[in-house]
Amino acid sequence: MKFHEYHTKLLPYVPQPKYVVFTDFDETYLAHQNEECHKSDRNELEEYLLNQSYEKQIILGWVTGSSLTSIFSKINKYGLKVLPNFIASSLGTELTYFNQKQYGEKDKIWQNNLKKTGFSEKLVNNLVSILKLDDIHLTPQPQIQDSCFLKNYYYHQQNKEVDSQAILQIKNIAKKAGISVNISQCNPLCGDPENCYDVDFTPSGTGKKDIVNFILKQTNINYKNSIAFGESGNDIEMLQAVEHGYLVGNATSEAKKLHSRIEENEYTKGILSVLKTLIQ
């Protein structure tokens, strides 16, 4: 991927960061409606980060289920002007840095950890076949090309009792196989179908919370200075893995039932409001 084709600015390089901010991308940082108020709020956050991140020693990362290809397509489409310091894409199965020293470079330690897990397409296909025998049908999603460590499916909702049993069975079979599965209600605003769950199989130890723990360890940033933002059920573990985890105001009803710390403002307006409060 030729990252230089995109007209974005880099955040200042922070050699010894004091704060780290993790944020979901789709419908948290990026409002897909992209109305004028959303553009204005995003511009304000971008200006804050460009002007304040070096002085206040802040690094920022997007932690998302989207692939790098998809992210850069959206950067171009929606006119985002600033790249974060790192992007944990494809549900944390890819970790890429964007700064003057490591522009577009993947984290080699993280990649090596994934290769040791034994995760494979064949293993996931076997699990899906076994679930089908129990009348639990998973529909393949278009696969993310950037990562061989993420396999995505949809589970179509039936009724509360059947769905609860199906989700429990999916989690149990993944656990027995030694891999991770992330299950969350789809958000149609992100282009997902109605009345479905995302079912995402990944190697063990690669979820959003694992990215938080890895980055904190690699940077030696104090846990008390870790901040995160999200809007859906698959962000909850990340929000609970930091000291200051917030749902933005436009979060899904499912997410709001699972996490009590909710910023009243939506999207980047909510992110900026929290950062100005926490980082003096």
mmCIF file of C-alpha atoms in Angstrom:
data_model
loop_
_atom_site.group_PDB
_atom_site.id
_atom_site.type_symbol
_atom_site.label_atom_id
_atom_site.label_comp_id
_atom_site.label_asym_id
_atom_site.label_seq_id
_atom_site.Cartn_x
_atom_site.Cartn_y
_atom_site.Cartn_z
ATOM 1 C CA MET A 1 0.000 0.000 0.000
ATOM 2 C CA LYS A 2 1.377 3.390 -0.974
ATOM 3 C CA PHE A 3 0.574 5.507 2.068
ATOM 4 C CA HIS A 4 2.305 8.573 0.617
ATOM 5 C CA GLU A 5 -0.494 8.924 -1.923
ATOM 6 C CA TYR A 6 -2.771 10.233 0.820
ATOM 7 C CA HIS A 7 -2.580 13.902 1.741
ATOM 8 C CA THR A 8 -2.448 13.609 5.503
ATOM 9 C CA LYS A 9 -0.259 15.149 8.178
ATOM 10 C CA LEU A 10 1.702 13.231 10.780
ATOM 11 C CA LEU A 11 1.362 14.000 14.456
ATOM 12 C CA PRO A 12 4.582 15.261 16.066
ATOM 13 C CA TYR A 13 6.976 12.509 17.152
ATOM 14 C CA VAL A 14 6.791 12.120 20.939
ATOM 15 C CA PRO A 15 9.957 10.343 22.193
ATOM 16 C CA GLN A 16 8.719 9.770 25.752
ATOM 17 C CA PRO A 17 4.908 9.857 25.730
ATOM 18 C CA LYS A 18 3.036 10.496 28.949
ATOM 19 C CA TYR A 19 -0.518 9.827 27.697
ATOM 20 C CA VAL A 20 -1.896 7.295 25.239
ATOM 21 C CA VAL A 21 -5.310 7.607 23.617
ATOM 22 C CA PHE A 22 -6.946 4.576 21.984
ATOM 23 C CA THR A 23 -10.043 5.146 19.891
ATOM 24 C CA ASP A 24 -12.290 3.019 17.745
ATOM 25 C CA PHE A 25 -12.449 4.344 14.183
ATOM 26 C CA ASP A 26 -15.838 3.757 12.495
ATOM 27 C CA GLU A 27 -18.667 5.658 14.193
ATOM 28 C CA THR A 28 -16.392 6.813 17.037
ATOM 29 C CA TYR A 29 -13.636 8.864 15.410
ATOM 30 C CA LEU A 30 -15.273 8.892 11.965
ATOM 31 C CA ALA A 31 -18.954 9.802 11.648
ATOM 32 C CA HIS A 32 -20.139 8.109 8.467
ATOM 33 C CA GLN A 33 -22.970 10.627 8.105
ATOM 34 C CA ASN A 34 -20.194 13.198 7.680
ATOM 35 C CA GLU A 35 -22.430 16.211 8.166
ATOM 36 C CA GLU A 36 -20.940 19.705 8.497
ATOM 37 C CA CYS A 37 -21.016 19.535 12.299
ATOM 38 C CA HIS A 38 -19.070 16.260 12.201
ATOM 39 C CA LYS A 39 -16.450 17.740 9.863
ATOM 40 C CA SER A 40 -16.101 20.809 12.065
ATOM 41 C CA ASP A 41 -15.740 18.743 15.251
ATOM 42 C CA ARG A 42 -13.187 16.472 13.603
ATOM 43 C CA ASN A 43 -11.166 19.451 12.363
ATOM 44 C CA GLU A 44 -11.133 20.840 15.883
ATOM 45 C CA LEU A 45 -9.819 17.560 17.319
ATOM 46 C CA GLU A 46 -7.197 17.307 14.581
ATOM 47 C CA GLU A 47 -5.980 20.834 15.306
ATOM 48 C CA TYR A 48 -5.823 20.064 19.029
ATOM 49 C CA LEU A 49 -3.725 16.955 18.370
ATOM 50 C CA LEU A 50 -1.385 18.745 15.964
ATOM 51 C CA ASN A 51 -0.867 21.646 18.366
ATOM 52 C CA GLN A 52 -0.919 19.923 21.749
ATOM 53 C CA SER A 53 0.317 16.343 21.400
ATOM 54 C CA TYR A 54 4.043 17.183 21.577
ATOM 55 C CA GLU A 55 3.693 19.682 24.429
ATOM 56 C CA LYS A 56 1.423 17.415 26.458
ATOM 57 C CA GLN A 57 3.233 14.222 25.345
ATOM 58 C CA ILE A 58 0.193 12.461 23.866
ATOM 59 C CA ILE A 59 0.194 9.569 21.400
ATOM 60 C CA LEU A 60 -2.988 8.493 19.620
ATOM 61 C CA GLY A 61 -3.999 5.209 18.004
ATOM 62 C CA TRP A 62 -7.005 3.939 16.077
ATOM 63 C CA VAL A 63 -8.025 0.433 17.190
ATOM 64 C CA THR A 64 -10.495 -0.945 14.701
ATOM 65 C CA GLY A 65 -11.997 -3.920 12.953
ATOM 66 C CA SER A 66 -11.460 -2.215 9.591
ATOM 67 C CA SER A 67 -8.506 -3.121 7.401
ATOM 68 C CA LEU A 68 -5.750 -0.637 6.549
ATOM 69 C CA THR A 69 -6.983 -0.603 2.952
ATOM 70 C CA SER A 70 -10.479 0.317 4.125
ATOM 71 C CA ILE A 71 -9.178 2.945 6.555
ATOM 72 C CA PHE A 72 -7.119 4.749 3.934
ATOM 73 C CA SER A 73 -10.020 4.620 1.504
ATOM 74 C CA LYS A 74 -12.154 6.380 4.147
ATOM 75 C CA ILE A 75 -9.379 8.885 4.906
ATOM 76 C CA ASN A 76 -9.490 9.863 1.246
ATOM 77 C CA LYS A 77 -13.294 9.787 0.955
ATOM 78 C CA TYR A 78 -14.028 11.795 4.103
ATOM 79 C CA GLY A 79 -11.058 14.143 3.956
ATOM 80 C CA LEU A 80 -9.319 13.254 7.209
ATOM 81 C CA LYS A 81 -6.242 15.435 7.586
ATOM 82 C CA VAL A 82 -4.211 13.770 10.337
ATOM 83 C CA LEU A 83 -2.834 10.259 10.787
ATOM 84 C CA PRO A 84 -2.578 8.784 14.295
ATOM 85 C CA ASN A 85 0.714 7.561 15.741
ATOM 86 C CA PHE A 86 -0.376 3.957 15.244
ATOM 87 C CA ILE A 87 -3.242 1.978 13.732
ATOM 88 C CA ALA A 88 -4.258 -1.395 15.158
ATOM 89 C CA SER A 89 -6.366 -2.624 12.246
ATOM 90 C CA SER A 90 -8.305 -5.792 11.435
ATOM 91 C CA LEU A 91 -9.338 -6.200 15.091
ATOM 92 C CA GLY A 92 -5.793 -5.806 16.317
ATOM 93 C CA THR A 93 -4.272 -8.430 14.022
ATOM 94 C CA GLU A 94 -2.192 -5.715 12.322
ATOM 95 C CA LEU A 95 -0.259 -3.019 14.208
ATOM 96 C CA THR A 96 1.256 -0.278 12.038
ATOM 97 C CA TYR A 97 3.147 2.878 13.054
ATOM 98 C CA PHE A 98 2.971 6.284 11.388
ATOM 99 C CA ASN A 99 5.701 8.673 12.418
ATOM 100 C CA GLN A 100 8.853 10.223 10.995
ATOM 101 C CA LYS A 101 10.892 7.149 11.983
ATOM 102 C CA GLN A 102 8.456 4.296 11.223
ATOM 103 C CA TYR A 103 6.102 5.406 8.480
ATOM 104 C CA GLY A 104 3.862 2.490 7.553
ATOM 105 C CA GLU A 105 6.001 -0.068 9.398
ATOM 106 C CA LYS A 106 4.376 -3.018 11.121
ATOM 107 C CA ASP A 107 5.338 -4.001 14.658
ATOM 108 C CA LYS A 108 7.617 -7.041 14.258
ATOM 109 C CA ILE A 109 7.163 -8.270 17.835
ATOM 110 C CA TRP A 110 3.389 -8.242 17.426
ATOM 111 C CA GLN A 111 3.581 -10.058 14.076
ATOM 112 C CA ASN A 112 5.855 -12.755 15.480
ATOM 113 C CA ASN A 113 3.470 -13.298 18.394
ATOM 114 C CA LEU A 114 0.609 -13.931 15.936
ATOM 115 C CA LYS A 115 2.615 -16.447 13.912
ATOM 116 C CA LYS A 116 3.184 -18.543 17.037
ATOM 117 C CA THR A 117 -0.542 -18.978 17.815
ATOM 118 C CA GLY A 118 -1.334 -21.735 15.305
ATOM 119 C CA PHE A 119 -4.324 -19.802 13.936
ATOM 120 C CA SER A 120 -5.329 -20.838 10.400
ATOM 121 C CA GLU A 121 -8.176 -20.577 7.903
ATOM 122 C CA LYS A 122 -8.524 -24.368 7.969
ATOM 123 C CA LEU A 123 -9.030 -24.351 11.742
ATOM 124 C CA VAL A 124 -11.780 -21.711 11.513
ATOM 125 C CA ASN A 125 -13.496 -23.547 8.625
ATOM 126 C CA ASN A 126 -13.608 -26.690 10.755
ATOM 127 C CA LEU A 127 -15.227 -24.795 13.649
ATOM 128 C CA VAL A 128 -17.844 -23.269 11.336
ATOM 129 C CA SER A 129 -18.665 -26.733 9.956
ATOM 130 C CA ILE A 130 -19.083 -28.149 13.465
ATOM 131 C CA LEU A 131 -21.391 -25.277 14.426
ATOM 132 C CA LYS A 132 -23.488 -25.949 11.319
ATOM 133 C CA LEU A 133 -24.128 -29.494 12.582
ATOM 134 C CA ASP A 134 -25.702 -27.883 15.675
ATOM 135 C CA ASP A 135 -27.889 -25.737 13.384
ATOM 136 C CA ILE A 136 -25.797 -22.610 14.061
ATOM 137 C CA HIS A 137 -25.198 -21.022 10.677
ATOM 138 C CA LEU A 138 -22.502 -18.383 10.143
ATOM 139 C CA THR A 139 -22.449 -16.435 6.892
ATOM 140 C CA PRO A 140 -18.977 -15.453 5.630
ATOM 141 C CA GLN A 141 -18.310 -11.734 5.283
ATOM 142 C CA PRO A 142 -16.067 -10.360 2.545
ATOM 143 C CA GLN A 143 -12.667 -11.188 3.996
ATOM 144 C CA ILE A 144 -10.182 -8.486 4.903
ATOM 145 C CA GLN A 145 -7.259 -8.872 2.517
ATOM 146 C CA ASP A 146 -4.665 -7.187 4.740
ATOM 147 C CA SER A 147 -4.675 -9.887 7.393
ATOM 148 C CA CYS A 148 -4.602 -13.670 7.310
ATOM 149 C CA PHE A 149 -5.303 -13.608 11.049
ATOM 150 C CA LEU A 150 -8.938 -12.460 10.933
ATOM 151 C CA LYS A 151 -11.970 -14.381 9.676
ATOM 152 C CA ASN A 152 -15.326 -12.569 9.736
ATOM 153 C CA TYR A 153 -18.858 -13.956 9.736
ATOM 154 C CA TYR A 154 -22.430 -12.797 10.330
ATOM 155 C CA TYR A 155 -24.847 -14.552 12.639
ATOM 156 C CA HIS A 156 -28.453 -13.701 11.767
ATOM 157 C CA GLN A 157 -30.614 -13.120 14.838
ATOM 158 C CA GLN A 158 -33.609 -15.392 15.490
ATOM 159 C CA ASN A 159 -34.951 -14.900 18.998
ATOM 160 C CA LYS A 160 -33.428 -14.037 22.347
ATOM 161 C CA GLU A 161 -33.258 -17.579 23.717
ATOM 162 C CA VAL A 162 -31.903 -19.185 20.530
ATOM 163 C CA ASP A 163 -29.381 -16.385 20.017
ATOM 164 C CA SER A 164 -28.067 -16.596 23.588
ATOM 165 C CA GLN A 165 -27.487 -20.341 23.227
ATOM 166 C CA ALA A 166 -25.845 -19.903 19.824
ATOM 167 C CA ILE A 167 -23.470 -17.195 21.056
ATOM 168 C CA LEU A 168 -22.502 -19.309 24.066
ATOM 169 C CA GLN A 169 -21.831 -22.304 21.808
ATOM 170 C CA ILE A 170 -19.688 -20.219 19.418
ATOM 171 C CA LYS A 171 -17.618 -18.889 22.328
ATOM 172 C CA ASN A 172 -17.170 -22.340 23.848
ATOM 173 C CA ILE A 173 -16.023 -23.975 20.620
ATOM 174 C CA ALA A 174 -13.534 -21.167 19.949
ATOM 175 C CA LYS A 175 -12.166 -21.447 23.483
ATOM 176 C CA LYS A 176 -11.658 -25.210 23.108
ATOM 177 C CA ALA A 177 -9.809 -24.594 19.831
ATOM 178 C CA GLY A 178 -7.522 -22.057 21.517
ATOM 179 C CA ILE A 179 -8.552 -19.064 19.444
ATOM 180 C CA SER A 180 -10.431 -15.851 20.207
ATOM 181 C CA VAL A 181 -13.858 -14.847 18.956
ATOM 182 C CA ASN A 182 -15.393 -11.395 19.153
ATOM 183 C CA ILE A 183 -19.189 -11.246 18.921
ATOM 184 C CA SER A 184 -21.062 -7.938 18.829
ATOM 185 C CA GLN A 185 -24.269 -6.555 17.405
ATOM 186 C CA CYS A 186 -23.830 -5.120 13.926
ATOM 187 C CA ASN A 187 -24.111 -1.380 13.367
ATOM 188 C CA PRO A 188 -25.972 -0.648 10.088
ATOM 189 C CA LEU A 189 -24.426 2.846 10.048
ATOM 190 C CA CYS A 190 -21.096 1.122 9.302
ATOM 191 C CA GLY A 191 -22.623 -0.736 6.372
ATOM 192 C CA ASP A 192 -23.570 -3.920 8.230
ATOM 193 C CA PRO A 193 -26.919 -5.700 7.726
ATOM 194 C CA GLU A 194 -29.809 -5.263 10.159
ATOM 195 C CA ASN A 195 -30.489 -7.797 12.934
ATOM 196 C CA CYS A 196 -27.122 -9.494 12.793
ATOM 197 C CA TYR A 197 -24.109 -10.114 14.971
ATOM 198 C CA ASP A 198 -20.518 -9.778 13.831
ATOM 199 C CA VAL A 199 -18.623 -12.979 14.626
ATOM 200 C CA ASP A 200 -14.879 -12.413 14.242
ATOM 201 C CA PHE A 201 -12.338 -15.196 14.791
ATOM 202 C CA THR A 202 -8.756 -14.140 15.591
ATOM 203 C CA PRO A 203 -5.666 -15.664 17.201
ATOM 204 C CA SER A 204 -5.721 -15.708 20.987
ATOM 205 C CA GLY A 205 -4.313 -12.551 22.548
ATOM 206 C CA THR A 206 -5.095 -10.196 19.670
ATOM 207 C CA GLY A 207 -8.220 -8.350 20.789
ATOM 208 C CA LYS A 208 -8.576 -4.633 21.417
ATOM 209 C CA LYS A 209 -7.716 -5.065 25.100
ATOM 210 C CA ASP A 210 -4.557 -6.948 24.117
ATOM 211 C CA ILE A 211 -3.484 -4.029 21.917
ATOM 212 C CA VAL A 212 -3.942 -1.710 24.919
ATOM 213 C CA ASN A 213 -1.796 -3.950 27.132
ATOM 214 C CA PHE A 214 0.892 -4.335 24.458
ATOM 215 C CA ILE A 215 1.176 -0.598 23.721
ATOM 216 C CA LEU A 216 1.308 0.263 27.435
ATOM 217 C CA LYS A 217 4.102 -2.269 27.910
ATOM 218 C CA GLN A 218 6.074 -1.107 24.847
ATOM 219 C CA THR A 219 5.839 2.606 25.705
ATOM 220 C CA ASN A 220 6.098 2.363 29.516
ATOM 221 C CA ILE A 221 3.186 4.797 29.792
ATOM 222 C CA ASN A 222 1.584 4.820 33.239
ATOM 223 C CA TYR A 223 -1.750 2.964 33.263
ATOM 224 C CA LYS A 224 -3.306 5.997 34.983
ATOM 225 C CA ASN A 225 -2.679 7.983 31.792
ATOM 226 C CA SER A 226 -4.430 5.545 29.446
ATOM 227 C CA ILE A 227 -7.619 6.771 27.748
ATOM 228 C CA ALA A 228 -9.964 5.016 25.319
ATOM 229 C CA PHE A 229 -13.119 5.738 23.315
ATOM 230 C CA GLY A 230 -15.658 3.492 21.601
ATOM 231 C CA GLU A 231 -19.280 3.186 20.583
ATOM 232 C CA SER A 232 -20.214 -0.494 20.284
ATOM 233 C CA GLY A 233 -20.149 -3.776 22.144
ATOM 234 C CA ASN A 234 -16.826 -4.821 20.654
ATOM 235 C CA ASP A 235 -15.170 -1.769 22.267
ATOM 236 C CA ILE A 236 -16.118 -2.617 25.847
ATOM 237 C CA GLU A 237 -13.053 -4.739 26.662
ATOM 238 C CA MET A 238 -10.808 -1.938 25.394
ATOM 239 C CA LEU A 239 -12.626 0.642 27.510
ATOM 240 C CA GLN A 240 -12.273 -1.583 30.567
ATOM 241 C CA ALA A 241 -8.557 -2.186 29.895
ATOM 242 C CA VAL A 242 -7.661 1.503 30.444
ATOM 243 C CA GLU A 243 -7.987 3.865 33.386
ATOM 244 C CA HIS A 244 -10.311 6.254 31.515
ATOM 245 C CA GLY A 245 -12.642 4.409 29.130
ATOM 246 C CA TYR A 246 -15.562 6.296 27.555
ATOM 247 C CA LEU A 247 -18.419 5.526 25.234
ATOM 248 C CA VAL A 248 -19.145 8.520 23.014
ATOM 249 C CA GLY A 249 -22.682 9.914 23.041
ATOM 250 C CA ASN A 250 -23.744 8.150 19.826
ATOM 251 C CA ALA A 251 -22.898 4.691 21.224
ATOM 252 C CA THR A 252 -25.254 1.791 20.556
ATOM 253 C CA SER A 253 -27.899 0.859 23.116
ATOM 254 C CA GLU A 254 -26.164 -2.515 23.532
ATOM 255 C CA ALA A 255 -22.893 -0.811 24.483
ATOM 256 C CA LYS A 256 -24.581 1.580 26.914
ATOM 257 C CA LYS A 257 -26.002 -1.400 28.816
ATOM 258 C CA LEU A 258 -22.499 -2.838 29.174
ATOM 259 C CA HIS A 259 -20.500 0.260 30.153
ATOM 260 C CA SER A 260 -21.558 3.097 32.439
ATOM 261 C CA ARG A 261 -19.007 5.814 31.643
ATOM 262 C CA ILE A 262 -20.638 7.701 28.780
ATOM 263 C CA GLU A 263 -19.577 11.079 27.375
ATOM 264 C CA GLU A 264 -22.646 13.113 26.428
ATOM 265 C CA ASN A 265 -21.103 14.555 23.248
ATOM 266 C CA GLU A 266 -20.914 12.438 20.097
ATOM 267 C CA TYR A 267 -17.993 11.312 17.926
ATOM 268 C CA THR A 268 -14.870 13.543 17.943
ATOM 269 C CA LYS A 269 -16.651 16.245 19.913
ATOM 270 C CA GLY A 270 -16.918 13.755 22.766
ATOM 271 C CA ILE A 271 -13.279 12.688 22.384
ATOM 272 C CA LEU A 272 -11.997 16.257 22.491
ATOM 273 C CA SER A 273 -14.205 17.170 25.459
ATOM 274 C CA VAL A 274 -12.747 14.307 27.517
ATOM 275 C CA LEU A 275 -9.137 15.007 26.490
ATOM 276 C CA LYS A 276 -9.408 18.662 27.475
ATOM 277 C CA THR A 277 -10.796 17.611 30.864
ATOM 278 C CA LEU A 278 -8.272 14.847 31.621
ATOM 279 C CA ILE A 279 -5.089 16.334 30.138
ATOM 280 C CA GLN A 280 -4.257 19.704 31.642
#
